[in-house]
mmCIF file of C-alpha atoms in Angstrom:
data_model
loop_
_atom_site.group_PDB
_atom_site.id
_atom_site.type_symbol
_atom_site.label_atom_id
_atom_site.label_comp_id
_atom_site.label_asym_id
_atom_site.label_seq_id
_atom_site.Cartn_x
_atom_site.Cartn_y
_atom_site.Cartn_z
ATOM 1 C CA MET A 1 11.611 157.185 95.899
ATOM 2 C CA SER A 2 9.423 155.316 92.913
ATOM 3 C CA LEU A 3 8.428 151.307 93.333
ATOM 4 C CA SER A 4 8.357 148.742 90.582
ATOM 5 C CA PHE A 5 5.081 147.001 89.821
ATOM 6 C CA ALA A 6 6.146 144.183 91.192
ATOM 7 C CA THR A 7 6.500 146.118 94.395
ATOM 8 C CA GLN A 8 3.268 147.905 94.275
ATOM 9 C CA ARG A 9 1.605 144.636 94.064
ATOM 10 C CA GLU A 10 3.895 142.715 96.576
ATOM 11 C CA LEU A 11 3.692 145.036 99.693
ATOM 12 C CA LEU A 12 1.121 147.795 98.638
ATOM 13 C CA LEU A 13 -1.971 145.550 98.333
ATOM 14 C CA PRO A 14 -0.727 144.176 101.731
ATOM 15 C CA LEU A 15 -0.785 147.263 102.868
ATOM 16 C CA VAL A 16 -4.371 148.539 102.386
ATOM 17 C CA GLU A 17 -5.746 145.679 102.998
ATOM 18 C CA GLY A 18 -3.708 144.873 106.263
ATOM 19 C CA ILE A 19 -5.525 147.928 107.642
ATOM 20 C CA HIS A 20 -8.529 145.594 108.860
ATOM 21 C CA GLU A 21 -6.290 143.324 110.050
ATOM 22 C CA SER A 22 -5.808 142.769 114.103
ATOM 23 C CA PRO A 23 -3.736 143.596 114.562
ATOM 24 C CA PRO A 24 -2.603 145.785 111.328
ATOM 25 C CA TRP A 25 -0.374 144.822 108.504
ATOM 26 C CA GLY A 26 0.994 141.319 109.655
ATOM 27 C CA GLY A 27 0.447 140.280 105.731
ATOM 28 C CA PHE A 28 2.288 143.229 105.031
ATOM 29 C CA LEU A 29 5.091 142.690 106.930
ATOM 30 C CA ARG A 30 6.020 139.200 105.816
ATOM 31 C CA GLN A 31 6.033 140.174 102.313
ATOM 32 C CA LEU A 32 8.536 143.088 103.327
ATOM 33 C CA VAL A 33 10.910 140.661 105.322
ATOM 34 C CA ALA A 34 10.408 138.508 102.194
ATOM 35 C CA ARG A 35 11.005 141.393 99.882
ATOM 36 C CA THR A 36 13.908 142.923 101.894
ATOM 37 C CA TYR A 37 15.056 139.174 103.096
ATOM 38 C CA ALA A 38 14.995 139.898 106.009
ATOM 39 C CA ARG A 39 15.116 137.755 109.401
ATOM 40 C CA ARG A 40 12.975 138.962 111.342
ATOM 41 C CA ALA A 41 10.835 142.318 111.880
ATOM 42 C CA PHE A 42 8.232 143.601 113.928
ATOM 43 C CA LEU A 43 5.952 147.373 113.733
ATOM 44 C CA ILE A 44 5.387 148.903 116.719
ATOM 45 C CA ILE A 45 2.322 150.939 116.494
ATOM 46 C CA THR A 46 1.097 153.663 119.064
ATOM 47 C CA LEU A 47 -2.091 156.032 118.975
ATOM 48 C CA ALA A 48 -1.911 159.401 120.141
ATOM 49 C CA ASN A 49 -5.416 159.559 121.755
ATOM 50 C CA SER A 50 -4.953 155.708 123.429
ATOM 51 C CA ALA A 51 -6.216 154.715 126.915
ATOM 52 C CA PRO A 52 -3.829 155.434 129.606
ATOM 53 C CA GLY A 53 -1.856 152.494 130.060
ATOM 54 C CA GLN A 54 -2.902 150.942 126.927
ATOM 55 C CA GLU A 55 0.205 149.168 125.260
ATOM 56 C CA PRO A 56 1.099 150.194 121.754
ATOM 57 C CA ALA A 57 0.308 147.070 119.098
ATOM 58 C CA VAL A 58 3.214 144.931 118.521
ATOM 59 C CA VAL A 59 3.505 142.518 115.046
ATOM 60 C CA HIS A 60 6.427 140.406 114.643
ATOM 61 C CA VAL A 61 7.100 138.272 111.752
ATOM 62 C CA ALA A 62 9.950 135.946 110.985
ATOM 63 C CA ALA A 63 11.510 134.416 107.853
ATOM 64 C CA PRO A 64 10.828 130.641 107.251
ATOM 65 C CA ARG A 65 14.251 130.337 108.344
ATOM 66 C CA ALA A 66 13.960 132.295 111.429
ATOM 67 C CA ALA A 67 10.810 130.487 112.568
ATOM 68 C CA THR A 68 12.007 128.205 115.421
ATOM 69 C CA GLU A 69 13.830 131.351 116.897
ATOM 70 C CA PRO A 70 12.168 133.696 119.628
ATOM 71 C CA PRO A 71 10.225 136.895 118.726
ATOM 72 C CA LEU A 72 11.630 139.885 118.783
ATOM 73 C CA ASP A 73 11.861 141.587 122.253
ATOM 74 C CA PHE A 74 10.417 145.336 121.911
ATOM 75 C CA ARG A 75 10.749 145.987 125.429
ATOM 76 C CA ARG A 76 14.352 144.142 125.325
ATOM 77 C CA ILE A 77 15.370 146.081 122.911
ATOM 78 C CA GLU A 78 13.616 149.390 124.266
ATOM 79 C CA ALA A 79 15.723 148.872 127.438
ATOM 80 C CA LEU A 80 19.088 149.603 125.608
ATOM 81 C CA ARG A 81 18.481 152.775 125.159
ATOM 82 C CA LEU A 82 19.029 152.948 121.173
ATOM 83 C CA HIS A 83 18.319 156.744 119.572
ATOM 84 C CA PRO A 84 14.993 157.329 120.957
ATOM 85 C CA TYR A 85 12.075 156.507 118.433
ATOM 86 C CA GLY A 86 10.444 160.056 118.699
ATOM 87 C CA ALA A 87 13.283 161.115 117.304
ATOM 88 C CA LEU A 88 14.081 159.818 114.719
ATOM 89 C CA ARG A 89 12.897 161.798 111.184
ATOM 90 C CA PRO A 90 10.135 160.048 109.783
ATOM 91 C CA GLY A 91 10.495 158.718 106.877
ATOM 92 C CA ARG A 92 14.175 158.734 106.857
ATOM 93 C CA VAL A 93 15.615 155.040 107.077
ATOM 94 C CA TYR A 94 18.399 154.338 110.187
ATOM 95 C CA SER A 95 21.082 152.108 109.813
ATOM 96 C CA LEU A 96 21.663 149.764 113.474
ATOM 97 C CA ASP A 97 24.897 151.970 113.700
ATOM 98 C CA GLU A 98 23.301 154.928 113.636
ATOM 99 C CA MET A 99 20.940 154.353 116.944
ATOM 100 C CA LEU A 100 23.854 153.204 118.547
ATOM 101 C CA ASP A 101 25.820 155.358 121.641
ATOM 102 C CA TYR A 102 29.097 155.258 120.436
ATOM 103 C CA ASP A 103 29.345 158.699 123.018
ATOM 104 C CA ARG A 104 29.632 155.953 126.371
ATOM 105 C CA PRO A 105 31.807 153.300 125.877
ATOM 106 C CA ALA A 106 30.051 150.911 128.714
ATOM 107 C CA GLN A 107 27.073 151.537 126.847
ATOM 108 C CA LEU A 108 28.189 150.820 123.546
ATOM 109 C CA ALA A 109 29.675 147.466 124.735
ATOM 110 C CA ARG A 110 26.491 146.698 126.595
ATOM 111 C CA GLN A 111 24.105 147.787 123.340
ATOM 112 C CA ARG A 112 26.786 145.180 121.487
ATOM 113 C CA ALA A 113 26.250 142.515 123.807
ATOM 114 C CA GLU A 114 22.286 142.212 123.953
ATOM 115 C CA LEU A 115 22.093 142.196 120.292
ATOM 116 C CA ASP A 116 24.590 139.951 119.643
ATOM 117 C CA GLU A 117 22.246 137.981 122.181
ATOM 118 C CA MET A 118 18.961 138.467 119.985
ATOM 119 C CA ASN A 119 21.078 137.148 116.814
ATOM 120 C CA ILE A 120 20.849 141.334 115.566
ATOM 121 C CA ARG A 121 23.875 141.876 113.602
ATOM 122 C CA TYR A 122 22.050 144.427 110.787
ATOM 123 C CA GLY A 123 19.017 146.590 110.956
ATOM 124 C CA ARG A 124 17.237 149.260 109.255
ATOM 125 C CA PHE A 125 14.963 151.326 111.475
ATOM 126 C CA LEU A 126 12.133 153.552 110.309
ATOM 127 C CA ARG A 127 9.425 155.952 111.514
ATOM 128 C CA VAL A 128 6.152 156.956 110.005
ATOM 129 C CA THR A 129 3.553 159.555 111.514
ATOM 130 C CA ALA A 130 -0.039 160.057 110.734
ATOM 131 C CA GLY A 131 -0.305 163.741 111.530
ATOM 132 C CA GLY A 132 -0.132 163.326 115.512
ATOM 133 C CA ALA A 133 -3.156 160.991 115.110
ATOM 134 C CA ALA A 134 -0.491 157.202 115.285
ATOM 135 C CA ASP A 135 3.578 156.825 115.074
ATOM 136 C CA ALA A 136 4.995 153.396 114.051
ATOM 137 C CA TRP A 137 7.734 152.459 114.065
ATOM 138 C CA LEU A 138 9.443 149.712 111.641
ATOM 139 C CA LEU A 139 12.867 147.402 112.775
ATOM 140 C CA LEU A 140 13.862 144.582 110.222
ATOM 141 C CA VAL A 141 17.472 142.779 111.231
ATOM 142 C CA ARG A 142 19.504 140.279 109.477
ATOM 143 C CA GLU A 143 22.283 138.126 111.114
ATOM 144 C CA ARG A 144 25.049 137.126 108.966
ATOM 145 C CA GLU A 145 24.920 140.228 106.709
ATOM 146 C CA ASP A 146 23.824 143.973 105.814
ATOM 147 C CA PHE A 147 20.893 145.052 103.982
ATOM 148 C CA THR A 148 21.652 145.602 100.340
ATOM 149 C CA ALA A 149 20.893 149.003 98.541
ATOM 150 C CA SER A 150 17.673 147.104 96.843
ATOM 151 C CA ALA A 151 16.263 146.453 100.112
ATOM 152 C CA VAL A 152 16.911 149.892 101.796
ATOM 153 C CA SER A 153 14.904 150.955 98.764
ATOM 154 C CA ALA A 154 12.456 149.217 99.539
ATOM 155 C CA LEU A 155 11.879 150.300 102.951
ATOM 156 C CA SER A 156 12.221 154.013 101.823
ATOM 157 C CA GLY A 157 9.818 153.442 99.213
ATOM 158 C CA VAL A 158 6.917 152.270 101.169
ATOM 159 C CA GLY A 159 7.423 154.532 103.660
ATOM 160 C CA PRO A 160 4.678 157.388 102.335
ATOM 161 C CA HIS A 161 2.338 154.406 101.684
ATOM 162 C CA LEU A 162 2.325 153.283 105.242
ATOM 163 C CA SER A 163 2.095 156.819 106.224
ATOM 164 C CA ALA A 164 -1.059 157.158 104.333
ATOM 165 C CA ALA A 165 -2.091 153.784 105.757
ATOM 166 C CA LEU A 166 -1.525 155.147 109.266
ATOM 167 C CA LYS A 167 -3.601 157.747 109.120
ATOM 168 C CA THR A 168 -6.229 155.692 107.531
ATOM 169 C CA LEU A 169 -6.349 153.342 110.199
ATOM 170 C CA ALA A 170 -6.572 156.494 113.150
ATOM 171 C CA ALA A 171 -9.483 157.631 111.639
ATOM 172 C CA LEU A 172 -11.592 154.714 111.674
ATOM 173 C CA ILE A 173 -10.585 153.704 114.944
ATOM 174 C CA GLU A 174 -11.664 157.551 116.291
ATOM 175 C CA GLN A 175 -14.794 156.542 113.870
ATOM 176 C CA ARG A 176 -15.549 153.065 115.337
ATOM 177 C CA LEU A 177 -15.095 154.290 118.983
ATOM 178 C CA GLN A 178 -17.481 157.281 118.228
ATOM 179 C CA VAL A 179 -19.770 154.665 116.877
ATOM 180 C CA ALA A 180 -19.702 152.520 119.616
ATOM 181 C CA LEU A 181 -20.895 155.685 122.236
ATOM 182 C CA ALA A 182 -23.136 156.506 120.197
ATOM 183 C CA GLN A 183 -25.143 152.690 119.798
ATOM 184 C CA SER A 184 -24.509 152.343 123.480
ATOM 185 C CA ALA A 185 -26.405 155.782 124.473
ATOM 186 C CA LEU A 186 -29.275 154.246 122.290
ATOM 187 C CA GLN A 187 -29.267 150.622 123.510
ATOM 188 C CA ARG A 188 -29.817 152.067 126.935
ATOM 189 C CA GLN A 189 -32.434 154.126 126.182
ATOM 190 C CA GLY A 190 -33.567 150.338 124.267
ATOM 191 C CA VAL A 191 -33.006 152.011 120.776
ATOM 192 C CA GLY A 192 -32.239 150.620 117.367
ATOM 193 C CA GLN A 193 -31.054 151.941 114.456
ATOM 194 C CA VAL A 194 -31.571 150.397 110.716
ATOM 195 C CA ALA A 195 -29.727 151.801 107.553
ATOM 196 C CA PHE A 196 -31.668 151.091 104.055
ATOM 197 C CA ASP A 197 -30.734 152.092 100.716
ATOM 198 C CA ALA A 198 -32.394 153.304 97.861
ATOM 199 C CA THR A 199 -34.407 149.741 97.100
ATOM 200 C CA GLY A 200 -35.337 149.167 101.075
ATOM 201 C CA ARG A 201 -32.551 146.356 101.485
ATOM 202 C CA VAL A 202 -30.443 146.698 104.396
ATOM 203 C CA MET A 203 -27.306 148.630 104.407
ATOM 204 C CA ALA A 204 -26.752 148.836 108.203
ATOM 205 C CA ALA A 205 -27.597 147.499 111.438
ATOM 206 C CA ASP A 206 -26.671 148.559 115.023
ATOM 207 C CA PRO A 207 -26.698 145.286 117.479
ATOM 208 C CA GLN A 208 -29.811 146.529 119.229
ATOM 209 C CA ALA A 209 -32.172 146.188 115.970
ATOM 210 C CA GLU A 210 -30.282 142.704 115.567
ATOM 211 C CA ALA A 211 -31.607 141.862 118.357
ATOM 212 C CA LEU A 212 -35.060 143.175 117.912
ATOM 213 C CA LEU A 213 -35.556 142.774 114.727
ATOM 214 C CA ALA A 214 -35.844 139.955 112.000
ATOM 215 C CA PHE A 215 -33.431 139.613 108.333
ATOM 216 C CA VAL A 216 -33.912 137.622 105.431
ATOM 217 C CA PRO A 217 -31.123 137.477 103.132
ATOM 218 C CA GLU A 218 -32.000 139.192 99.844
ATOM 219 C CA PRO A 219 -33.571 136.705 97.039
ATOM 220 C CA GLY A 220 -31.641 136.458 94.034
ATOM 221 C CA PRO A 221 -27.525 137.020 93.630
ATOM 222 C CA THR A 222 -27.886 140.229 94.894
ATOM 223 C CA ALA A 223 -26.077 140.063 98.135
ATOM 224 C CA GLY A 224 -27.664 141.693 101.034
ATOM 225 C CA ARG A 225 -30.539 141.662 103.495
ATOM 226 C CA ARG A 226 -33.890 142.866 104.212
ATOM 227 C CA LEU A 227 -36.236 143.137 106.603
ATOM 228 C CA GLN A 228 -38.725 139.859 107.045
ATOM 229 C CA LEU A 229 -41.849 141.842 107.129
ATOM 230 C CA VAL A 230 -45.818 141.321 106.053
ATOM 231 C CA PRO A 231 -46.326 142.261 102.569
ATOM 232 C CA ALA A 232 -48.187 145.239 102.881
ATOM 233 C CA VAL A 233 -45.813 146.609 105.074
ATOM 234 C CA SER A 234 -42.680 145.751 103.251
ATOM 235 C CA GLN A 235 -44.327 147.197 99.851
ATOM 236 C CA ALA A 236 -44.794 150.132 102.010
ATOM 237 C CA LEU A 237 -41.154 150.610 102.494
ATOM 238 C CA GLU A 238 -39.887 149.936 99.295
ATOM 239 C CA ALA A 239 -42.650 152.895 98.674
ATOM 240 C CA ALA A 240 -41.304 154.994 100.464
#
């Protein structure tokens, strides 16, 4: 499904920018709640290479009309034993009715009672994957009326984009871990690293270099930094 220009502006830009948020995609989720007229929502993110016992990242968002309500308790929802999250087909939007256990009346009654206590009458679930590196589950809920076809289409339309963003996030986290390992090993040896561009400006410096060296802002309107050096050394660096 293609997204309208307005939807792209409202959802896709926050999705790209949200990769750098901690936890990621709070702004995207707020926009999605507004776009679909959801009451509350949460996003669960799990990484394949997470540390043992590491909890998934959970982002909860409520519409202004539900700002005073307690956040959705994903552990409580998980305990209801709805349709297993891992069995959801990636990219397909599921309704709340599809998640309930109609084969066991007692379990179905318990699920409905618990959901009613949480003011969840209608819901939409979406699972996205990142090629085995990560998974995310998105839940939107409403209390008084079901989601419109337009809202479901918007949720379905962002699925592939959220999957791509999830792959990028997983790759960034892996790269950050590799950098942290390399920096830690060099720091134990008292070694710092600085990367320069073609004009001698500092592109990056690790914590050890930051502690050992002095830096000064780049003069003029250009943003950046340079090493604080005596003129002869500065000229030699620029020449090199």
